[in-house]
Amino acid sequence: MVVISGFVPHNRPAKPRKSKLLKQTVSPAAGSETAAAAVEPRSEVPAPEQLCLLARLPGEIRRMIFSSLDYHSLIRLSATNRFFHRTVVPQTLADPLDMVQFVLKAVNFPQHWPKEKPTKDHPGNFECYTCFRVRSPDLFDTNQARHAIIDEHGYVVKGREISPYSKVMGVFLRRFCIDCGLLTGLHAPADSLTTRTGLEFWVCKCRKLRKRPDDIQCSVCHATCPFRPRKHDMQVASKVPKALAPA
């Protein structure tokens, strides 16, 4: 078994779908210190005379400058204006080790600590080692997968997709949010999710979250809620051999 810190598997669309890679839909980060930009390009483009001197530089020179910045500086740069919010994606420019160190430091900020309230306790925010952000507890599954099976191309594969001739590898996973689990395929259709705040969801065939028990059927793919506990590929077999069964 191989241990990979910050493992980010590729995103493979579901077989019935003919569209391209799924787009990640994320909400703003829990704190301004960890608000990394990962958005789609906007249609409006400012005029050249309205841009700052750094934005007027050629793209190759800007990438050389951005490559020397740390993760925290890239986050602040992406929040400067619309141009850098659209062009600067800190997760793709920063060093992975630097992102891990920053997330470990940011999760200890006071605004992310657990809070005791008269009506309901707040468990605090958690860090995601896939998108490298500190996010709200209602975006994390309490029973997330601890390991996954990937093929030689880095795609997450399920038990039925593994053939005797395929080259697969088991990897251990760190904490990841539900959005990253849906994007990378770690949360598969028919999975039942329970957030850190007690909310219950299930995943339909179009890889969207549906609330239980309000949304029994998806209006897009017409999948129905399975109402059964989630199953992982590397889970212990339900049937125990008689030789190993307790007396």
PDB file of C-alpha atoms in Angstrom:
ATOM      1  CA  MET A   1       0.000   0.000   0.000  1.00  0.00           C
ATOM      2  CA  VAL A   2       1.373   3.382  -0.996  1.00  0.00           C
ATOM      3  CA  VAL A   3       0.835   6.487   1.109  1.00  0.00           C
ATOM      4  CA  ILE A   4       0.329   9.629  -0.957  1.00  0.00           C
ATOM      5  CA  SER A   5      -0.121  12.971   0.790  1.00  0.00           C
ATOM      6  CA  GLY A   6      -2.398  15.372  -1.029  1.00  0.00           C
ATOM      7  CA  PHE A   7      -3.294  12.783  -3.675  1.00  0.00           C
ATOM      8  CA  VAL A   8      -5.453  14.351  -6.402  1.00  0.00           C
ATOM      9  CA  PRO A   9      -6.837  11.722  -8.806  1.00  0.00           C
ATOM     10  CA  HIS A  10      -7.914  12.687 -12.279  1.00  0.00           C
ATOM     11  CA  ASN A  11     -11.513  13.510 -12.969  1.00  0.00           C
ATOM     12  CA  ARG A  12     -13.203  10.912 -15.156  1.00  0.00           C
ATOM     13  CA  PRO A  13     -16.795  11.602 -16.253  1.00  0.00           C
ATOM     14  CA  ALA A  14     -19.451   8.953 -15.797  1.00  0.00           C
ATOM     15  CA  LYS A  15     -19.803   6.515 -18.700  1.00  0.00           C
ATOM     16  CA  PRO A  16     -23.418   7.413 -19.650  1.00  0.00           C
ATOM     17  CA  ARG A  17     -22.450  11.082 -19.921  1.00  0.00           C
ATOM     18  CA  LYS A  18     -21.096  12.388 -23.220  1.00  0.00           C
ATOM     19  CA  SER A  19     -19.978  15.738 -21.841  1.00  0.00           C
ATOM     20  CA  LYS A  20     -16.429  16.687 -21.034  1.00  0.00           C
ATOM     21  CA  LEU A  21     -14.828  16.766 -17.611  1.00  0.00           C
ATOM     22  CA  LEU A  22     -17.082  17.793 -14.793  1.00  0.00           C
ATOM     23  CA  LYS A  23     -16.676  21.387 -13.667  1.00  0.00           C
ATOM     24  CA  GLN A  24     -15.976  21.991 -10.001  1.00  0.00           C
ATOM     25  CA  THR A  25     -18.579  24.060  -8.211  1.00  0.00           C
ATOM     26  CA  VAL A  26     -17.248  25.417  -4.974  1.00  0.00           C
ATOM     27  CA  SER A  27     -18.488  27.935  -2.486  1.00  0.00           C
ATOM     28  CA  PRO A  28     -16.349  30.732  -1.002  1.00  0.00           C
ATOM     29  CA  ALA A  29     -13.818  29.626   1.564  1.00  0.00           C
ATOM     30  CA  ALA A  30     -14.603  29.878   5.246  1.00  0.00           C
ATOM     31  CA  GLY A  31     -11.981  32.583   5.852  1.00  0.00           C
ATOM     32  CA  SER A  32     -10.560  35.350   3.759  1.00  0.00           C
ATOM     33  CA  GLU A  33      -7.085  33.985   4.370  1.00  0.00           C
ATOM     34  CA  THR A  34      -7.945  30.812   2.469  1.00  0.00           C
ATOM     35  CA  ALA A  35     -10.177  32.183  -0.297  1.00  0.00           C
ATOM     36  CA  ALA A  36      -8.452  30.595  -3.276  1.00  0.00           C
ATOM     37  CA  ALA A  37      -9.817  31.418  -6.720  1.00  0.00           C
ATOM     38  CA  ALA A  38     -11.063  28.562  -8.887  1.00  0.00           C
ATOM     39  CA  VAL A  39     -13.667  30.057 -11.180  1.00  0.00           C
ATOM     40  CA  GLU A  40     -14.633  29.950 -14.830  1.00  0.00           C
ATOM     41  CA  PRO A  41     -13.404  32.730 -17.150  1.00  0.00           C
ATOM     42  CA  ARG A  42     -15.745  35.670 -17.482  1.00  0.00           C
ATOM     43  CA  SER A  43     -16.761  37.135 -20.793  1.00  0.00           C
ATOM     44  CA  GLU A  44     -16.024  40.752 -19.951  1.00  0.00           C
ATOM     45  CA  VAL A  45     -12.366  41.787 -20.347  1.00  0.00           C
ATOM     46  CA  PRO A  46     -11.102  45.159 -19.116  1.00  0.00           C
ATOM     47  CA  ALA A  47      -9.615  47.548 -21.638  1.00  0.00           C
ATOM     48  CA  PRO A  48      -5.778  47.579 -21.821  1.00  0.00           C
ATOM     49  CA  GLU A  49      -5.600  51.146 -20.511  1.00  0.00           C
ATOM     50  CA  GLN A  50      -7.586  50.111 -17.423  1.00  0.00           C
ATOM     51  CA  LEU A  51      -5.140  47.365 -16.436  1.00  0.00           C
ATOM     52  CA  CYS A  52      -2.248  47.831 -14.053  1.00  0.00           C
ATOM     53  CA  LEU A  53       1.352  47.595 -15.209  1.00  0.00           C
ATOM     54  CA  LEU A  54       1.664  43.984 -14.025  1.00  0.00           C
ATOM     55  CA  ALA A  55      -1.422  42.947 -15.994  1.00  0.00           C
ATOM     56  CA  ARG A  56      -0.088  44.598 -19.172  1.00  0.00           C
ATOM     57  CA  LEU A  57       2.993  42.366 -19.213  1.00  0.00           C
ATOM     58  CA  PRO A  58       3.086  39.369 -21.582  1.00  0.00           C
ATOM     59  CA  GLY A  59       1.689  36.133 -20.232  1.00  0.00           C
ATOM     60  CA  GLU A  60       5.094  34.405 -20.185  1.00  0.00           C
ATOM     61  CA  ILE A  61       6.604  37.117 -17.991  1.00  0.00           C
ATOM     62  CA  ARG A  62       3.624  37.097 -15.650  1.00  0.00           C
ATOM     63  CA  ARG A  63       3.911  33.333 -15.203  1.00  0.00           C
ATOM     64  CA  MET A  64       7.596  33.700 -14.347  1.00  0.00           C
ATOM     65  CA  ILE A  65       6.710  36.278 -11.690  1.00  0.00           C
ATOM     66  CA  PHE A  66       3.859  34.215 -10.281  1.00  0.00           C
ATOM     67  CA  SER A  67       6.047  31.109 -10.052  1.00  0.00           C
ATOM     68  CA  SER A  68       8.239  32.875  -7.472  1.00  0.00           C
ATOM     69  CA  LEU A  69       5.301  33.706  -5.178  1.00  0.00           C
ATOM     70  CA  ASP A  70       4.150  31.529  -2.309  1.00  0.00           C
ATOM     71  CA  TYR A  71       0.628  30.190  -1.902  1.00  0.00           C
ATOM     72  CA  HIS A  72      -0.506  32.924   0.491  1.00  0.00           C
ATOM     73  CA  SER A  73       0.728  35.681  -1.854  1.00  0.00           C
ATOM     74  CA  LEU A  74      -1.055  34.084  -4.812  1.00  0.00           C
ATOM     75  CA  ILE A  75      -4.314  33.982  -2.854  1.00  0.00           C
ATOM     76  CA  ARG A  76      -4.038  37.679  -2.043  1.00  0.00           C
ATOM     77  CA  LEU A  77      -3.129  38.502  -5.634  1.00  0.00           C
ATOM     78  CA  SER A  78      -6.148  36.620  -6.974  1.00  0.00           C
ATOM     79  CA  ALA A  79      -8.395  38.718  -4.712  1.00  0.00           C
ATOM     80  CA  THR A  80      -6.982  42.034  -5.975  1.00  0.00           C
ATOM     81  CA  ASN A  81      -9.234  42.657  -8.981  1.00  0.00           C
ATOM     82  CA  ARG A  82     -11.270  40.840 -11.610  1.00  0.00           C
ATOM     83  CA  PHE A  83      -8.357  40.339 -13.967  1.00  0.00           C
ATOM     84  CA  PHE A  84      -6.198  38.456 -11.447  1.00  0.00           C
ATOM     85  CA  HIS A  85      -9.256  36.693 -10.026  1.00  0.00           C
ATOM     86  CA  ARG A  86      -9.802  35.257 -13.513  1.00  0.00           C
ATOM     87  CA  THR A  87      -6.203  34.556 -14.509  1.00  0.00           C
ATOM     88  CA  VAL A  88      -4.496  33.527 -11.258  1.00  0.00           C
ATOM     89  CA  VAL A  89      -5.403  30.078  -9.895  1.00  0.00           C
ATOM     90  CA  PRO A  90      -3.237  29.544  -6.778  1.00  0.00           C
ATOM     91  CA  GLN A  91      -3.739  25.753  -6.716  1.00  0.00           C
ATOM     92  CA  THR A  92      -2.083  25.352 -10.117  1.00  0.00           C
ATOM     93  CA  LEU A  93       0.768  27.829  -9.577  1.00  0.00           C
ATOM     94  CA  ALA A  94       1.939  27.220  -6.004  1.00  0.00           C
ATOM     95  CA  ASP A  95       4.224  24.469  -4.782  1.00  0.00           C
ATOM     96  CA  PRO A  96       2.272  21.492  -3.314  1.00  0.00           C
ATOM     97  CA  LEU A  97       4.399  21.401  -0.169  1.00  0.00           C
ATOM     98  CA  ASP A  98       3.835  25.109   0.358  1.00  0.00           C
ATOM     99  CA  MET A  99       0.060  24.625   0.018  1.00  0.00           C
ATOM    100  CA  VAL A 100       0.057  21.827   2.599  1.00  0.00           C
ATOM    101  CA  GLN A 101       2.041  23.908   5.068  1.00  0.00           C
ATOM    102  CA  PHE A 102      -0.234  26.909   4.601  1.00  0.00           C
ATOM    103  CA  VAL A 103      -3.417  24.854   5.094  1.00  0.00           C
ATOM    104  CA  LEU A 104      -2.006  23.309   8.278  1.00  0.00           C
ATOM    105  CA  LYS A 105      -1.279  26.809   9.544  1.00  0.00           C
ATOM    106  CA  ALA A 106      -4.572  28.356   8.411  1.00  0.00           C
ATOM    107  CA  VAL A 107      -6.752  25.726  10.096  1.00  0.00           C
ATOM    108  CA  ASN A 108      -5.433  26.976  13.454  1.00  0.00           C
ATOM    109  CA  PHE A 109      -6.675  30.526  12.875  1.00  0.00           C
ATOM    110  CA  PRO A 110      -9.203  31.611  15.571  1.00  0.00           C
ATOM    111  CA  GLN A 111     -12.063  31.970  13.066  1.00  0.00           C
ATOM    112  CA  HIS A 112     -11.817  28.244  12.294  1.00  0.00           C
ATOM    113  CA  TRP A 113     -11.934  27.016  15.913  1.00  0.00           C
ATOM    114  CA  PRO A 114     -14.913  25.057  17.293  1.00  0.00           C
ATOM    115  CA  LYS A 115     -17.539  27.226  18.943  1.00  0.00           C
ATOM    116  CA  GLU A 116     -20.064  26.389  21.635  1.00  0.00           C
ATOM    117  CA  LYS A 117     -23.438  28.010  21.029  1.00  0.00           C
ATOM    118  CA  PRO A 118     -26.563  27.907  23.223  1.00  0.00           C
ATOM    119  CA  THR A 119     -28.646  26.291  20.485  1.00  0.00           C
ATOM    120  CA  LYS A 120     -26.115  24.200  18.548  1.00  0.00           C
ATOM    121  CA  ASP A 121     -22.379  23.637  18.790  1.00  0.00           C
ATOM    122  CA  HIS A 122     -20.178  24.441  15.798  1.00  0.00           C
ATOM    123  CA  PRO A 123     -17.541  21.737  15.225  1.00  0.00           C
ATOM    124  CA  GLY A 124     -15.177  24.187  13.555  1.00  0.00           C
ATOM    125  CA  ASN A 125     -13.877  24.321  10.010  1.00  0.00           C
ATOM    126  CA  PHE A 126     -11.729  21.633   8.398  1.00  0.00           C
ATOM    127  CA  GLU A 127      -8.948  21.615   5.847  1.00  0.00           C
ATOM    128  CA  CYS A 128      -9.124  19.926   2.458  1.00  0.00           C
ATOM    129  CA  TYR A 129      -5.892  18.495   1.062  1.00  0.00           C
ATOM    130  CA  THR A 130      -7.242  18.314  -2.489  1.00  0.00           C
ATOM    131  CA  CYS A 131      -8.240  21.935  -3.090  1.00  0.00           C
ATOM    132  CA  PHE A 132      -6.032  23.148  -0.191  1.00  0.00           C
ATOM    133  CA  ARG A 133      -8.656  25.292   1.477  1.00  0.00           C
ATOM    134  CA  VAL A 134     -10.243  25.551   4.914  1.00  0.00           C
ATOM    135  CA  ARG A 135     -13.971  25.084   4.501  1.00  0.00           C
ATOM    136  CA  SER A 136     -17.203  24.811   6.470  1.00  0.00           C
ATOM    137  CA  PRO A 137     -17.956  21.525   8.317  1.00  0.00           C
ATOM    138  CA  ASP A 138     -21.134  20.973   6.285  1.00  0.00           C
ATOM    139  CA  LEU A 139     -18.878  20.341   3.252  1.00  0.00           C
ATOM    140  CA  PHE A 140     -17.127  17.289   4.761  1.00  0.00           C
ATOM    141  CA  ASP A 141     -18.361  13.720   5.029  1.00  0.00           C
ATOM    142  CA  THR A 142     -18.051  12.035   8.414  1.00  0.00           C
ATOM    143  CA  ASN A 143     -17.335   8.637   6.829  1.00  0.00           C
ATOM    144  CA  GLN A 144     -15.145   9.617   3.915  1.00  0.00           C
ATOM    145  CA  ALA A 145     -13.002   6.994   2.206  1.00  0.00           C
ATOM    146  CA  ARG A 146      -9.586   6.453   3.771  1.00  0.00           C
ATOM    147  CA  HIS A 147      -8.122   4.774   0.705  1.00  0.00           C
ATOM    148  CA  ALA A 148      -8.795   4.464  -3.010  1.00  0.00           C
ATOM    149  CA  ILE A 149      -7.734   2.314  -5.965  1.00  0.00           C
ATOM    150  CA  ILE A 150      -6.294   4.060  -9.007  1.00  0.00           C
ATOM    151  CA  ASP A 151      -5.088   2.755 -12.352  1.00  0.00           C
ATOM    152  CA  GLU A 152      -1.834   3.539 -14.144  1.00  0.00           C
ATOM    153  CA  HIS A 153      -3.333   6.783 -15.497  1.00  0.00           C
ATOM    154  CA  GLY A 154      -4.346   8.100 -12.074  1.00  0.00           C
ATOM    155  CA  TYR A 155      -8.110   7.483 -12.423  1.00  0.00           C
ATOM    156  CA  VAL A 156     -10.183   6.202  -9.537  1.00  0.00           C
ATOM    157  CA  VAL A 157     -11.530   2.748 -10.386  1.00  0.00           C
ATOM    158  CA  LYS A 158     -14.228   0.665  -8.742  1.00  0.00           C
ATOM    159  CA  GLY A 159     -14.270  -3.024  -7.955  1.00  0.00           C
ATOM    160  CA  ARG A 160     -16.131  -4.109 -11.098  1.00  0.00           C
ATOM    161  CA  GLU A 161     -13.852  -2.044 -13.330  1.00  0.00           C
ATOM    162  CA  ILE A 162     -10.702  -3.857 -12.177  1.00  0.00           C
ATOM    163  CA  SER A 163      -9.620  -6.633 -14.527  1.00  0.00           C
ATOM    164  CA  PRO A 164      -6.936  -9.233 -13.780  1.00  0.00           C
ATOM    165  CA  TYR A 165      -4.680  -7.595 -16.372  1.00  0.00           C
ATOM    166  CA  SER A 166      -5.084  -3.978 -15.237  1.00  0.00           C
ATOM    167  CA  LYS A 167      -2.330  -2.206 -13.330  1.00  0.00           C
ATOM    168  CA  VAL A 168      -3.849  -0.704 -10.209  1.00  0.00           C
ATOM    169  CA  MET A 169      -2.451   0.715  -6.995  1.00  0.00           C
ATOM    170  CA  GLY A 170      -3.994   1.384  -3.594  1.00  0.00           C
ATOM    171  CA  VAL A 171      -3.358   4.782  -2.028  1.00  0.00           C
ATOM    172  CA  PHE A 172      -4.228   6.275   1.339  1.00  0.00           C
ATOM    173  CA  LEU A 173      -6.199   9.532   1.275  1.00  0.00           C
ATOM    174  CA  ARG A 174      -6.109  12.550   3.515  1.00  0.00           C
ATOM    175  CA  ARG A 175      -9.142  14.670   4.344  1.00  0.00           C
ATOM    176  CA  PHE A 176     -11.015  16.034   1.321  1.00  0.00           C
ATOM    177  CA  CYS A 177     -14.254  18.009   0.994  1.00  0.00           C
ATOM    178  CA  ILE A 178     -17.411  16.718  -0.662  1.00  0.00           C
ATOM    179  CA  ASP A 179     -16.959  18.958  -3.719  1.00  0.00           C
ATOM    180  CA  CYS A 180     -13.501  17.506  -4.376  1.00  0.00           C
ATOM    181  CA  GLY A 181     -14.853  13.998  -3.804  1.00  0.00           C
ATOM    182  CA  LEU A 182     -17.509  14.531  -6.462  1.00  0.00           C
ATOM    183  CA  LEU A 183     -15.039  16.094  -8.866  1.00  0.00           C
ATOM    184  CA  THR A 184     -12.414  13.353  -8.598  1.00  0.00           C
ATOM    185  CA  GLY A 185     -14.808  10.404  -8.459  1.00  0.00           C
ATOM    186  CA  LEU A 186     -14.143   9.491  -4.831  1.00  0.00           C
ATOM    187  CA  HIS A 187     -17.854  10.048  -4.131  1.00  0.00           C
ATOM    188  CA  ALA A 188     -19.624   7.774  -6.609  1.00  0.00           C
ATOM    189  CA  PRO A 189     -23.331   7.676  -7.509  1.00  0.00           C
ATOM    190  CA  ALA A 190     -25.579   5.951  -4.933  1.00  0.00           C
ATOM    191  CA  ASP A 191     -23.263   6.971  -2.080  1.00  0.00           C
ATOM    192  CA  SER A 192     -24.899   8.175   1.121  1.00  0.00           C
ATOM    193  CA  LEU A 193     -23.130  11.114   2.800  1.00  0.00           C
ATOM    194  CA  THR A 194     -23.531  12.570   6.280  1.00  0.00           C
ATOM    195  CA  THR A 195     -21.857  15.917   6.889  1.00  0.00           C
ATOM    196  CA  ARG A 196     -20.055  16.999  10.034  1.00  0.00           C
ATOM    197  CA  THR A 197     -23.129  19.036  10.980  1.00  0.00           C
ATOM    198  CA  GLY A 198     -25.524  16.083  10.654  1.00  0.00           C
ATOM    199  CA  LEU A 199     -27.010  16.820   7.214  1.00  0.00           C
ATOM    200  CA  GLU A 200     -27.721  13.744   5.063  1.00  0.00           C
ATOM    201  CA  PHE A 201     -27.255  13.648   1.280  1.00  0.00           C
ATOM    202  CA  TRP A 202     -27.048  11.079  -1.484  1.00  0.00           C
ATOM    203  CA  VAL A 203     -25.280  11.224  -4.851  1.00  0.00           C
ATOM    204  CA  CYS A 204     -27.308  10.749  -8.031  1.00  0.00           C
ATOM    205  CA  LYS A 205     -26.029   9.472 -11.382  1.00  0.00           C
ATOM    206  CA  CYS A 206     -25.288  12.994 -12.616  1.00  0.00           C
ATOM    207  CA  ARG A 207     -22.990  13.403  -9.584  1.00  0.00           C
ATOM    208  CA  LYS A 208     -25.105  15.984  -7.792  1.00  0.00           C
ATOM    209  CA  LEU A 209     -25.919  16.101  -4.102  1.00  0.00           C
ATOM    210  CA  ARG A 210     -29.543  15.436  -3.201  1.00  0.00           C
ATOM    211  CA  LYS A 211     -30.811  16.038   0.300  1.00  0.00           C
ATOM    212  CA  ARG A 212     -32.318  13.182   2.236  1.00  0.00           C
ATOM    213  CA  PRO A 213     -35.201  12.595   2.658  1.00  0.00           C
ATOM    214  CA  ASP A 214     -36.526  15.631   0.751  1.00  0.00           C
ATOM    215  CA  ASP A 215     -35.137  14.731  -2.690  1.00  0.00           C
ATOM    216  CA  ILE A 216     -36.096  11.117  -3.317  1.00  0.00           C
ATOM    217  CA  GLN A 217     -35.555  11.275  -7.086  1.00  0.00           C
ATOM    218  CA  CYS A 218     -33.274  13.377  -9.293  1.00  0.00           C
ATOM    219  CA  SER A 219     -35.172  15.434 -11.875  1.00  0.00           C
ATOM    220  CA  VAL A 220     -32.247  15.282 -14.342  1.00  0.00           C
ATOM    221  CA  CYS A 221     -31.036  11.667 -14.381  1.00  0.00           C
ATOM    222  CA  HIS A 222     -34.181  10.234 -12.704  1.00  0.00           C
ATOM    223  CA  ALA A 223     -32.080   8.261 -10.228  1.00  0.00           C
ATOM    224  CA  THR A 224     -33.788   7.294  -6.974  1.00  0.00           C
ATOM    225  CA  CYS A 225     -32.351   7.510  -3.484  1.00  0.00           C
ATOM    226  CA  PRO A 226     -30.851   4.131  -2.511  1.00  0.00           C
ATOM    227  CA  PHE A 227     -31.336   4.573   1.271  1.00  0.00           C
ATOM    228  CA  ARG A 228     -28.520   2.214   2.048  1.00  0.00           C
ATOM    229  CA  PRO A 229     -25.108   2.741   3.673  1.00  0.00           C
ATOM    230  CA  ARG A 230     -22.255   3.641   1.399  1.00  0.00           C
ATOM    231  CA  LYS A 231     -19.882   0.938   0.212  1.00  0.00           C
ATOM    232  CA  HIS A 232     -16.188   1.361  -0.483  1.00  0.00           C
ATOM    233  CA  ASP A 233     -14.100  -0.715  -2.845  1.00  0.00           C
ATOM    234  CA  MET A 234     -11.583  -1.828  -0.236  1.00  0.00           C
ATOM    235  CA  GLN A 235     -14.165  -2.552   2.465  1.00  0.00           C
ATOM    236  CA  VAL A 236     -13.920  -5.831   4.366  1.00  0.00           C
ATOM    237  CA  ALA A 237     -15.984  -8.602   2.804  1.00  0.00           C
ATOM    238  CA  SER A 238     -19.396  -9.132   4.382  1.00  0.00           C
ATOM    239  CA  LYS A 239     -19.068 -12.948   4.350  1.00  0.00           C
ATOM    240  CA  VAL A 240     -16.374 -14.292   6.637  1.00  0.00           C
ATOM    241  CA  PRO A 241     -14.930 -17.736   5.827  1.00  0.00           C
ATOM    242  CA  LYS A 242     -15.965 -20.459   8.237  1.00  0.00           C
ATOM    243  CA  ALA A 243     -12.330 -21.138   9.101  1.00  0.00           C
ATOM    244  CA  LEU A 244     -11.951 -17.547  10.326  1.00  0.00           C
ATOM    245  CA  ALA A 245     -15.385 -17.196  11.877  1.00  0.00           C
ATOM    246  CA  PRO A 246     -15.402 -16.930  15.693  1.00  0.00           C
ATOM    247  CA  ALA A 247     -16.514 -20.004  17.607  1.00  0.00           C
TER     248      ALA A 247
END
